[in-house]
CSV table of C-alpha atoms in Angstrom, one decimal:
chain,number,residue,atom,x,y,z
M,1,UNK,CA,0.0,0.0,0.0
M,2,UNK,CA,2.8,2.4,0.8
M,3,UNK,CA,4.5,1.8,-2.5
M,4,UNK,CA,1.3,2.6,-4.4
M,5,UNK,CA,1.0,5.8,-2.5
M,6,UNK,CA,4.6,6.7,-3.1
M,7,UNK,CA,4.2,5.9,-6.8
M,8,UNK,CA,1.0,8.1,-7.2
M,9,UNK,CA,2.8,10.9,-5.3
M,10,UNK,CA,5.8,10.8,-7.6
M,11,UNK,CA,3.6,10.6,-10.7
M,12,UNK,CA,1.5,13.6,-9.6
M,13,UNK,CA,4.6,15.6,-8.6
M,14,UNK,CA,6.3,15.0,-11.9
M,15,UNK,CA,3.3,15.6,-14.1
M,16,UNK,CA,2.2,18.8,-12.5
M,17,UNK,CA,5.1,20.8,-13.9
M,18,UNK,CA,6.9,21.3,-10.5
M,19,UNK,CA,10.5,22.3,-10.8
M,20,UNK,CA,12.6,23.7,-7.9
M,21,UNK,CA,13.8,27.3,-8.2
M,22,UNK,CA,17.2,26.2,-7.2
M,23,UNK,CA,17.3,23.3,-9.7
M,24,UNK,CA,19.9,25.1,-12.0
M,25,UNK,CA,22.0,26.9,-9.4
M,26,UNK,CA,24.8,24.3,-9.3
M,27,UNK,CA,24.9,24.4,-13.2
M,28,UNK,CA,25.6,28.1,-13.3
M,29,UNK,CA,29.2,28.8,-13.9
M,30,UNK,CA,30.4,32.0,-12.0
M,31,UNK,CA,33.0,33.1,-9.5
M,32,UNK,CA,32.3,35.5,-6.6
M,33,UNK,CA,35.2,37.6,-5.5
M,34,UNK,CA,34.8,39.5,-2.2
M,35,UNK,CA,36.8,42.7,-2.7
M,36,UNK,CA,36.0,44.5,0.6
M,37,UNK,CA,34.3,43.5,3.8
M,38,UNK,CA,33.0,46.0,6.4
M,39,UNK,CA,30.9,45.7,9.5
M,40,UNK,CA,30.3,42.7,11.6
M,41,UNK,CA,33.4,40.4,11.0
M,42,UNK,CA,31.8,37.2,12.3
M,43,UNK,CA,28.8,37.4,9.9
M,44,UNK,CA,30.9,38.5,7.0
M,45,UNK,CA,33.2,35.4,7.4
M,46,UNK,CA,30.1,33.2,7.6
M,47,UNK,CA,28.7,34.7,4.4
M,48,UNK,CA,32.1,34.5,2.7
M,49,UNK,CA,32.2,30.8,3.5
M,50,UNK,CA,28.7,30.3,2.2
M,51,UNK,CA,29.5,32.1,-1.1
M,52,UNK,CA,32.6,29.7,-1.7
M,53,UNK,CA,30.0,26.9,-2.2
M,54,UNK,CA,28.8,28.6,-5.4
M,55,UNK,CA,32.1,30.0,-6.7
M,56,UNK,CA,33.9,28.2,-9.5
M,57,UNK,CA,37.5,29.3,-9.7
M,58,UNK,CA,37.8,28.4,-13.3
M,59,UNK,CA,34.8,30.3,-14.3
M,60,UNK,CA,34.9,33.2,-17.0
M,61,UNK,CA,32.0,35.0,-15.3
M,62,UNK,CA,33.4,36.9,-12.3
M,63,UNK,CA,31.5,39.1,-9.9
M,64,UNK,CA,33.3,41.4,-7.7
M,65,UNK,CA,31.4,42.4,-4.5
M,66,UNK,CA,31.8,44.7,-1.6
M,67,UNK,CA,30.1,43.7,1.6
M,68,UNK,CA,28.9,45.7,4.5
M,69,UNK,CA,26.9,44.2,7.3
M,70,UNK,CA,25.5,45.6,10.6
M,71,UNK,CA,24.4,43.3,13.4
M,72,UNK,CA,22.2,44.6,16.2
M,73,UNK,CA,20.8,43.0,19.3
M,74,UNK,CA,18.0,45.2,20.8
M,75,UNK,CA,16.1,44.6,24.1
M,76,UNK,CA,12.4,44.3,23.5
M,77,UNK,CA,11.1,43.7,27.0
M,78,UNK,CA,12.4,43.3,30.5
M,79,UNK,CA,11.0,41.6,33.6
M,80,UNK,CA,10.1,43.4,36.8
M,81,UNK,CA,13.6,43.2,38.1
M,82,UNK,CA,14.9,44.9,35.0
M,83,UNK,CA,16.5,41.8,33.4
M,84,UNK,CA,16.1,41.5,29.5
M,85,UNK,CA,13.6,38.7,28.6
M,86,UNK,CA,13.1,39.3,24.8
M,87,UNK,CA,15.6,40.5,22.2
M,88,UNK,CA,15.3,41.5,18.6
M,89,UNK,CA,18.2,40.5,16.4
M,90,UNK,CA,18.5,42.7,13.3
M,91,UNK,CA,21.0,42.1,10.5
M,92,UNK,CA,21.3,44.6,7.5
M,93,UNK,CA,23.6,43.6,4.7
M,94,UNK,CA,24.5,45.9,1.8
M,95,UNK,CA,26.2,44.3,-1.1
M,96,UNK,CA,27.5,46.1,-4.3
M,97,UNK,CA,28.1,43.9,-7.3
M,98,UNK,CA,30.2,45.0,-10.2
M,99,UNK,CA,28.9,43.5,-13.4
M,100,UNK,CA,29.8,44.8,-16.9
M,101,UNK,CA,31.3,48.0,-15.5
M,102,UNK,CA,28.0,48.7,-13.7
M,103,UNK,CA,27.5,48.7,-10.0
M,104,UNK,CA,24.4,47.1,-8.6
M,105,UNK,CA,23.3,47.8,-5.1
M,106,UNK,CA,21.5,45.1,-3.0
M,107,UNK,CA,20.3,45.3,0.5
M,108,UNK,CA,19.2,42.4,2.5
M,109,UNK,CA,17.4,42.9,5.9
M,110,UNK,CA,16.7,40.1,8.3
M,111,UNK,CA,15.3,40.1,11.8
M,112,UNK,CA,14.1,37.6,14.5
M,113,UNK,CA,12.7,38.0,18.0
M,114,UNK,CA,14.3,35.6,20.5
M,115,UNK,CA,13.8,34.9,24.3
M,116,UNK,CA,16.6,35.4,26.7
M,117,UNK,CA,18.1,32.2,28.0
M,118,UNK,CA,19.6,32.2,31.5
M,119,UNK,CA,22.5,30.1,30.4
M,120,UNK,CA,24.8,32.5,28.5
M,121,UNK,CA,26.7,29.7,26.7
M,122,UNK,CA,23.5,28.3,25.2
M,123,UNK,CA,22.3,31.9,24.5
M,124,UNK,CA,25.5,32.7,22.5
M,125,UNK,CA,25.3,29.2,20.7
M,126,UNK,CA,21.9,30.1,19.7
M,127,UNK,CA,22.8,33.5,18.4
M,128,UNK,CA,25.7,31.9,16.4
M,129,UNK,CA,23.2,29.5,14.9
M,130,UNK,CA,20.9,32.4,14.0
M,131,UNK,CA,23.9,34.2,12.3
M,132,UNK,CA,24.6,31.0,10.3
M,133,UNK,CA,21.0,30.7,9.2
M,134,UNK,CA,21.0,34.4,8.1
M,135,UNK,CA,24.2,33.8,6.1
M,136,UNK,CA,22.6,30.9,4.3
M,137,UNK,CA,19.5,32.8,3.6
M,138,UNK,CA,21.3,35.9,2.3
M,139,UNK,CA,23.4,33.6,0.2
M,140,UNK,CA,20.5,32.1,-1.5
M,141,UNK,CA,18.9,35.5,-2.1
M,142,UNK,CA,22.1,36.8,-3.4
M,143,UNK,CA,22.6,33.9,-5.9
M,144,UNK,CA,19.1,34.3,-7.2
M,145,UNK,CA,19.6,38.1,-7.7
M,146,UNK,CA,22.9,37.3,-9.6
M,147,UNK,CA,20.9,34.9,-11.9
M,148,UNK,CA,18.3,37.7,-12.5
M,149,UNK,CA,21.1,40.1,-13.3
M,150,UNK,CA,22.3,37.7,-15.9
M,151,UNK,CA,19.0,37.4,-17.5
M,152,UNK,CA,18.7,41.1,-18.0
């Protein structure tokens, strides 16, 4: 019975015209060169490592980018004794892409509300995880923007 359901699912999925928006990302041939990084060093290094996944050093298409990021952790609420209970993490990333002697300015803004953890080690670990997730998300958005720039 499970096999019949699986076969039907695959059949309907294939025949409905579904295709992933990331399907051709690996087949794209380009290299991203980070010329300048400013702002939050930790996040910039995470994003740089994420972008290396999509860079092909033997590619003819090369994109030079300048990266500027700001990371903020703002207190949203405090308890009755004045200890912060909720934070808002805001990450703003400005990227300048040089393509065909034109500079394209992109800006990505991400934010999330988190609860304060009494264990500072766990809190720092959670914030590092959030930064890593933001880097992956911005990398995906940037690669899609680069594909759109190529289409124009």
